[in-house]
């Protein structure tokens, strides 16, 4: 048996969470076009007859912005990367940025095997350019493997999984074989609501909202879930609620569909909108909203 941790690392928006969901054939990490969608470290566990791969989806690393939320995101990304058995480093299509160099600099002295994953190849028409890019990448760093995939279309993911298993250490499974993530259903429900908010309102309210579970009642045929959407400013309330409550209603409908799929149960969902000034730059407020080092 082989078992170990594989950290998904890369610029915001390269497709780390999409890849994780497709590797697990289940949605456990939320995704959107907005950078910084993933805020919490989340484990995705895939157990086969001969291996257990524990993927870590990490918040993207944000060099530059020093606010408290970004400091937290940086720490979480560093910790999971340097503690992993294998690093899966994603790049987006054939684009190589300074950011990717910074990641490789952090890995250089760490002695961890690194797989380079070139994602979004469904958008790459020029296969010669792809081969050139792969050759250049291998000059830059002694990658243990270079694999081109499309996370969204599920292309080449078996090959990726095989090379991860090859690089994992020998060991017994850490988690029970039926367990898919370390996160509770209530956490995933709050994340689903945040995904819908980010997708519908991302441009208007960049990173300034978070979702807290106020009450979660499991009953025989229905889950009753009461959530608070926290905003930074009073003026953002009308955007989230919308004219006659239309926006909030749409978000509730989108979220309920995904939550019912996840829990395989009917869901009664109640959303409130409240304001907590400066939560994204206040360490205490962050802790109270569940952003902790674990
Ligand atoms: P993360 O920030 O690295 O976790 O990125 P996400 O998984 O949230 O994805 C960012 C965006 O890229 C989303 O809109 C995804 O649908 C999109 N995306 C991810 N993988 C692919 C892919 O293989 N092909 C294409 N065309 N889009 C992708
Ligand atoms: Mg993500």
PDB file of N, CA, C and O and ligand atoms in Angstrom, residues 10-19 30-38 57-58 60 90 119-123 149-153 199, ligand 1:
ATOM      1  N   UNK A  10      -0.322  26.516  -7.027  1.00  0.00           N
ATOM      2  CA  UNK A  10      -0.265  27.306  -8.265  1.00  0.00           C
ATOM      3  C   UNK A  10      -0.980  28.628  -8.116  1.00  0.00           C
ATOM      4  O   UNK A  10      -1.722  28.835  -7.155  1.00  0.00           O
ATOM      5  N   UNK A  11      -0.743  29.475  -9.108  1.00  0.00           N
ATOM      6  CA  UNK A  11      -1.353  30.801  -9.124  1.00  0.00           C
ATOM      7  C   UNK A  11      -2.858  30.701  -8.905  1.00  0.00           C
ATOM      8  O   UNK A  11      -3.481  29.706  -9.300  1.00  0.00           O
ATOM      9  N   UNK A  12      -3.463  31.762  -8.346  1.00  0.00           N
ATOM     10  CA  UNK A  12      -4.923  31.792  -8.263  1.00  0.00           C
ATOM     11  C   UNK A  12      -5.501  31.605  -9.666  1.00  0.00           C
ATOM     12  O   UNK A  12      -4.931  32.119 -10.628  1.00  0.00           O
ATOM     13  N   UNK A  13      -6.561  30.802  -9.764  1.00  0.00           N
ATOM     14  CA  UNK A  13      -7.280  30.643 -11.035  1.00  0.00           C
ATOM     15  C   UNK A  13      -6.681  29.658 -12.029  1.00  0.00           C
ATOM     16  O   UNK A  13      -7.181  29.566 -13.149  1.00  0.00           O
ATOM     17  N   UNK A  14      -5.620  28.952 -11.663  1.00  0.00           N
ATOM     18  CA  UNK A  14      -5.068  27.974 -12.607  1.00  0.00           C
ATOM     19  C   UNK A  14      -5.935  26.722 -12.697  1.00  0.00           C
ATOM     20  O   UNK A  14      -5.787  25.935 -13.624  1.00  0.00           O
ATOM     21  N   UNK A  15      -6.837  26.532 -11.723  1.00  0.00           N
ATOM     22  CA  UNK A  15      -7.739  25.385 -11.787  1.00  0.00           C
ATOM     23  C   UNK A  15      -7.485  24.315 -10.739  1.00  0.00           C
ATOM     24  O   UNK A  15      -7.859  23.147 -10.934  1.00  0.00           O
ATOM     25  N   UNK A  16      -6.913  24.684  -9.612  1.00  0.00           N
ATOM     26  CA  UNK A  16      -6.601  23.695  -8.568  1.00  0.00           C
ATOM     27  C   UNK A  16      -7.871  23.031  -8.020  1.00  0.00           C
ATOM     28  O   UNK A  16      -7.939  21.814  -7.900  1.00  0.00           O
ATOM     29  N   UNK A  17      -8.861  23.846  -7.691  1.00  0.00           N
ATOM     30  CA  UNK A  17     -10.075  23.283  -7.090  1.00  0.00           C
ATOM     31  C   UNK A  17     -10.872  22.474  -8.112  1.00  0.00           C
ATOM     32  O   UNK A  17     -11.427  21.426  -7.785  1.00  0.00           O
ATOM     33  N   UNK A  18     -10.892  22.948  -9.348  1.00  0.00           N
ATOM     34  CA  UNK A  18     -11.571  22.197 -10.412  1.00  0.00           C
ATOM     35  C   UNK A  18     -10.908  20.827 -10.581  1.00  0.00           C
ATOM     36  O   UNK A  18     -11.587  19.800 -10.708  1.00  0.00           O
ATOM     37  N   UNK A  19      -9.589  20.812 -10.562  1.00  0.00           N
ATOM     38  CA  UNK A  19      -8.852  19.553 -10.705  1.00  0.00           C
ATOM     39  C   UNK A  19      -9.187  18.600  -9.555  1.00  0.00           C
ATOM     40  O   UNK A  19      -9.458  17.421  -9.771  1.00  0.00           O
ATOM     41  N   UNK A  30     -14.932  24.681  -3.782  1.00  0.00           N
ATOM     42  CA  UNK A  30     -15.702  25.579  -4.635  1.00  0.00           C
ATOM     43  C   UNK A  30     -14.787  26.278  -5.636  1.00  0.00           C
ATOM     44  O   UNK A  30     -13.610  26.466  -5.395  1.00  0.00           O
ATOM     45  N   UNK A  31     -15.360  26.638  -6.769  1.00  0.00           N
ATOM     46  CA  UNK A  31     -14.560  27.232  -7.845  1.00  0.00           C
ATOM     47  C   UNK A  31     -15.285  28.433  -8.438  1.00  0.00           C
ATOM     48  O   UNK A  31     -16.505  28.515  -8.394  1.00  0.00           O
ATOM     49  N   UNK A  32     -14.529  29.348  -8.982  1.00  0.00           N
ATOM     50  CA  UNK A  32     -15.113  30.434  -9.764  1.00  0.00           C
ATOM     51  C   UNK A  32     -14.004  31.140 -10.523  1.00  0.00           C
ATOM     52  O   UNK A  32     -12.829  30.834 -10.341  1.00  0.00           O
ATOM     53  N   UNK A  33     -14.408  32.092 -11.386  1.00  0.00           N
ATOM     54  CA  UNK A  33     -13.401  32.822 -12.148  1.00  0.00           C
ATOM     55  C   UNK A  33     -12.631  33.807 -11.284  1.00  0.00           C
ATOM     56  O   UNK A  33     -11.598  34.301 -11.664  1.00  0.00           O
ATOM     57  N   UNK A  34     -13.146  34.108 -10.114  1.00  0.00           N
ATOM     58  CA  UNK A  34     -12.497  35.093  -9.239  1.00  0.00           C
ATOM     59  C   UNK A  34     -11.304  34.473  -8.530  1.00  0.00           C
ATOM     60  O   UNK A  34     -11.432  33.407  -7.925  1.00  0.00           O
ATOM     61  N   UNK A  35     -10.159  35.153  -8.544  1.00  0.00           N
ATOM     62  CA  UNK A  35      -9.059  34.665  -7.716  1.00  0.00           C
ATOM     63  C   UNK A  35      -9.486  34.697  -6.248  1.00  0.00           C
ATOM     64  O   UNK A  35     -10.399  35.422  -5.886  1.00  0.00           O
ATOM     65  N   UNK A  36      -8.831  33.901  -5.429  1.00  0.00           N
ATOM     66  CA  UNK A  36      -9.105  33.886  -3.986  1.00  0.00           C
ATOM     67  C   UNK A  36     -10.437  33.231  -3.622  1.00  0.00           C
ATOM     68  O   UNK A  36     -10.954  33.455  -2.537  1.00  0.00           O
ATOM     69  N   UNK A  37     -10.974  32.421  -4.533  1.00  0.00           N
ATOM     70  CA  UNK A  37     -12.217  31.723  -4.208  1.00  0.00           C
ATOM     71  C   UNK A  37     -11.969  30.715  -3.082  1.00  0.00           C
ATOM     72  O   UNK A  37     -12.773  30.587  -2.167  1.00  0.00           O
ATOM     73  N   UNK A  38     -10.846  29.999  -3.162  1.00  0.00           N
ATOM     74  CA  UNK A  38     -10.526  29.018  -2.116  1.00  0.00           C
ATOM     75  C   UNK A  38      -9.852  29.733  -0.951  1.00  0.00           C
ATOM     76  O   UNK A  38      -8.814  30.346  -1.120  1.00  0.00           O
ATOM     77  N   UNK A  57      -6.095  20.844  -1.314  1.00  0.00           N
ATOM     78  CA  UNK A  57      -6.361  22.034  -2.125  1.00  0.00           C
ATOM     79  C   UNK A  57      -5.952  23.230  -1.281  1.00  0.00           C
ATOM     80  O   UNK A  57      -6.316  23.333  -0.118  1.00  0.00           O
ATOM     81  N   UNK A  58      -5.181  24.091  -1.852  1.00  0.00           N
ATOM     82  CA  UNK A  58      -4.657  25.205  -1.071  1.00  0.00           C
ATOM     83  C   UNK A  58      -5.183  26.515  -1.622  1.00  0.00           C
ATOM     84  O   UNK A  58      -5.413  26.654  -2.811  1.00  0.00           O
ATOM     85  N   UNK A  60      -4.695  29.964  -3.147  1.00  0.00           N
ATOM     86  CA  UNK A  60      -3.582  30.433  -3.963  1.00  0.00           C
ATOM     87  C   UNK A  60      -2.672  31.328  -3.152  1.00  0.00           C
ATOM     88  O   UNK A  60      -3.105  31.971  -2.221  1.00  0.00           O
ATOM     89  N   UNK A  90       0.515  23.509 -10.659  1.00  0.00           N
ATOM     90  CA  UNK A  90      -0.263  23.778 -11.867  1.00  0.00           C
ATOM     91  C   UNK A  90       0.154  25.083 -12.530  1.00  0.00           C
ATOM     92  O   UNK A  90       0.415  26.077 -11.851  1.00  0.00           O
ATOM     93  N   UNK A 119      -2.372  22.852 -17.146  1.00  0.00           N
ATOM     94  CA  UNK A 119      -3.843  22.723 -17.173  1.00  0.00           C
ATOM     95  C   UNK A 119      -4.451  23.552 -18.317  1.00  0.00           C
ATOM     96  O   UNK A 119      -3.780  24.375 -18.919  1.00  0.00           O
ATOM     97  N   UNK A 120      -5.723  23.302 -18.550  1.00  0.00           N
ATOM     98  CA  UNK A 120      -6.527  24.029 -19.551  1.00  0.00           C
ATOM     99  C   UNK A 120      -6.025  23.798 -20.972  1.00  0.00           C
ATOM    100  O   UNK A 120      -6.068  24.702 -21.806  1.00  0.00           O
ATOM    101  N   UNK A 121      -5.547  22.565 -21.261  1.00  0.00           N
ATOM    102  CA  UNK A 121      -5.074  22.309 -22.628  1.00  0.00           C
ATOM    103  C   UNK A 121      -6.226  22.250 -23.631  1.00  0.00           C
ATOM    104  O   UNK A 121      -5.997  22.269 -24.832  1.00  0.00           O
ATOM    105  N   UNK A 122      -7.463  22.197 -23.116  1.00  0.00           N
ATOM    106  CA  UNK A 122      -8.596  22.317 -24.057  1.00  0.00           C
ATOM    107  C   UNK A 122      -8.558  23.665 -24.775  1.00  0.00           C
ATOM    108  O   UNK A 122      -9.177  23.837 -25.818  1.00  0.00           O
ATOM    109  N   UNK A 123      -7.829  24.613 -24.227  1.00  0.00           N
ATOM    110  CA  UNK A 123      -7.730  25.936 -24.860  1.00  0.00           C
ATOM    111  C   UNK A 123      -6.483  26.098 -25.722  1.00  0.00           C
ATOM    112  O   UNK A 123      -6.281  27.133 -26.332  1.00  0.00           O
ATOM    113  N   UNK A 149      -3.042  18.450 -18.911  1.00  0.00           N
ATOM    114  CA  UNK A 149      -4.404  17.977 -18.627  1.00  0.00           C
ATOM    115  C   UNK A 149      -5.436  19.059 -18.927  1.00  0.00           C
ATOM    116  O   UNK A 149      -5.099  20.223 -19.134  1.00  0.00           O
ATOM    117  N   UNK A 150      -6.679  18.642 -18.939  1.00  0.00           N
ATOM    118  CA  UNK A 150      -7.775  19.602 -18.825  1.00  0.00           C
ATOM    119  C   UNK A 150      -8.597  19.166 -17.625  1.00  0.00           C
ATOM    120  O   UNK A 150      -9.276  18.135 -17.669  1.00  0.00           O
ATOM    121  N   UNK A 151      -8.507  19.949 -16.551  1.00  0.00           N
ATOM    122  CA  UNK A 151      -9.255  19.608 -15.346  1.00  0.00           C
ATOM    123  C   UNK A 151     -10.746  19.656 -15.634  1.00  0.00           C
ATOM    124  O   UNK A 151     -11.514  18.789 -15.218  1.00  0.00           O
ATOM    125  N   UNK A 152     -11.147  20.674 -16.374  1.00  0.00           N
ATOM    126  CA  UNK A 152     -12.562  20.894 -16.650  1.00  0.00           C
ATOM    127  C   UNK A 152     -13.169  19.755 -17.468  1.00  0.00           C
ATOM    128  O   UNK A 152     -14.263  19.285 -17.188  1.00  0.00           O
ATOM    129  N   UNK A 153     -12.429  19.277 -18.494  1.00  0.00           N
ATOM    130  CA  UNK A 153     -12.951  18.222 -19.366  1.00  0.00           C
ATOM    131  C   UNK A 153     -12.556  16.829 -18.871  1.00  0.00           C
ATOM    132  O   UNK A 153     -12.893  15.830 -19.499  1.00  0.00           O
ATOM    133  N   UNK A 199     -19.868  33.737  -7.595  1.00  0.00           N
ATOM    134  CA  UNK A 199     -20.139  33.633  -9.033  1.00  0.00           C
ATOM    135  C   UNK A 199     -21.089  34.723  -9.503  1.00  0.00           C
ATOM    136  O   UNK A 199     -20.945  35.257 -10.586  1.00  0.00           O
TER     137      UNK A 199
HETATM  138  P1  LIG B   1      -8.105  27.793  -8.449  1.00  0.00           P
HETATM  139  O1  LIG B   1      -8.117  29.227  -8.009  1.00  0.00           O
HETATM  140  O2  LIG B   1      -6.722  27.393  -8.896  1.00  0.00           O
HETATM  141  O3  LIG B   1      -8.693  26.839  -7.464  1.00  0.00           O
HETATM  142  O4  LIG B   1      -9.005  27.739  -9.791  1.00  0.00           O
HETATM  143  P2  LIG B   1     -10.521  27.195  -9.986  1.00  0.00           P
HETATM  144  O5  LIG B   1     -10.550  25.717  -9.901  1.00  0.00           O
HETATM  145  O6  LIG B   1     -11.433  27.970  -9.096  1.00  0.00           O
HETATM  146  O7  LIG B   1     -10.751  27.566 -11.529  1.00  0.00           O
HETATM  147  C1  LIG B   1     -10.663  28.885 -12.013  1.00  0.00           C
HETATM  148  C2  LIG B   1     -11.407  28.998 -13.324  1.00  0.00           C
HETATM  149  O8  LIG B   1     -10.754  28.242 -14.352  1.00  0.00           O
HETATM  150  C3  LIG B   1     -12.833  28.468 -13.258  1.00  0.00           C
HETATM  151  O9  LIG B   1     -13.669  29.343 -13.991  1.00  0.00           O
HETATM  152  C4  LIG B   1     -12.734  27.107 -13.941  1.00  0.00           C
HETATM  153  O10 LIG B   1     -13.935  26.683 -14.548  1.00  0.00           O
HETATM  154  C5  LIG B   1     -11.645  27.337 -14.978  1.00  0.00           C
HETATM  155  N1  LIG B   1     -10.929  26.094 -15.348  1.00  0.00           N
HETATM  156  C6  LIG B   1     -10.367  25.198 -14.504  1.00  0.00           C
HETATM  157  N2  LIG B   1      -9.818  24.163 -15.185  1.00  0.00           N
HETATM  158  C7  LIG B   1     -10.037  24.402 -16.509  1.00  0.00           C
HETATM  159  C8  LIG B   1      -9.707  23.678 -17.735  1.00  0.00           C
HETATM  160  O11 LIG B   1      -9.118  22.612 -17.749  1.00  0.00           O
HETATM  161  N3  LIG B   1     -10.102  24.275 -18.902  1.00  0.00           N
HETATM  162  C9  LIG B   1     -10.775  25.475 -18.936  1.00  0.00           C
HETATM  163  N4  LIG B   1     -11.105  25.964 -20.126  1.00  0.00           N
HETATM  164  N5  LIG B   1     -11.101  26.151 -17.809  1.00  0.00           N
HETATM  165  C10 LIG B   1     -10.742  25.636 -16.614  1.00  0.00           C
END
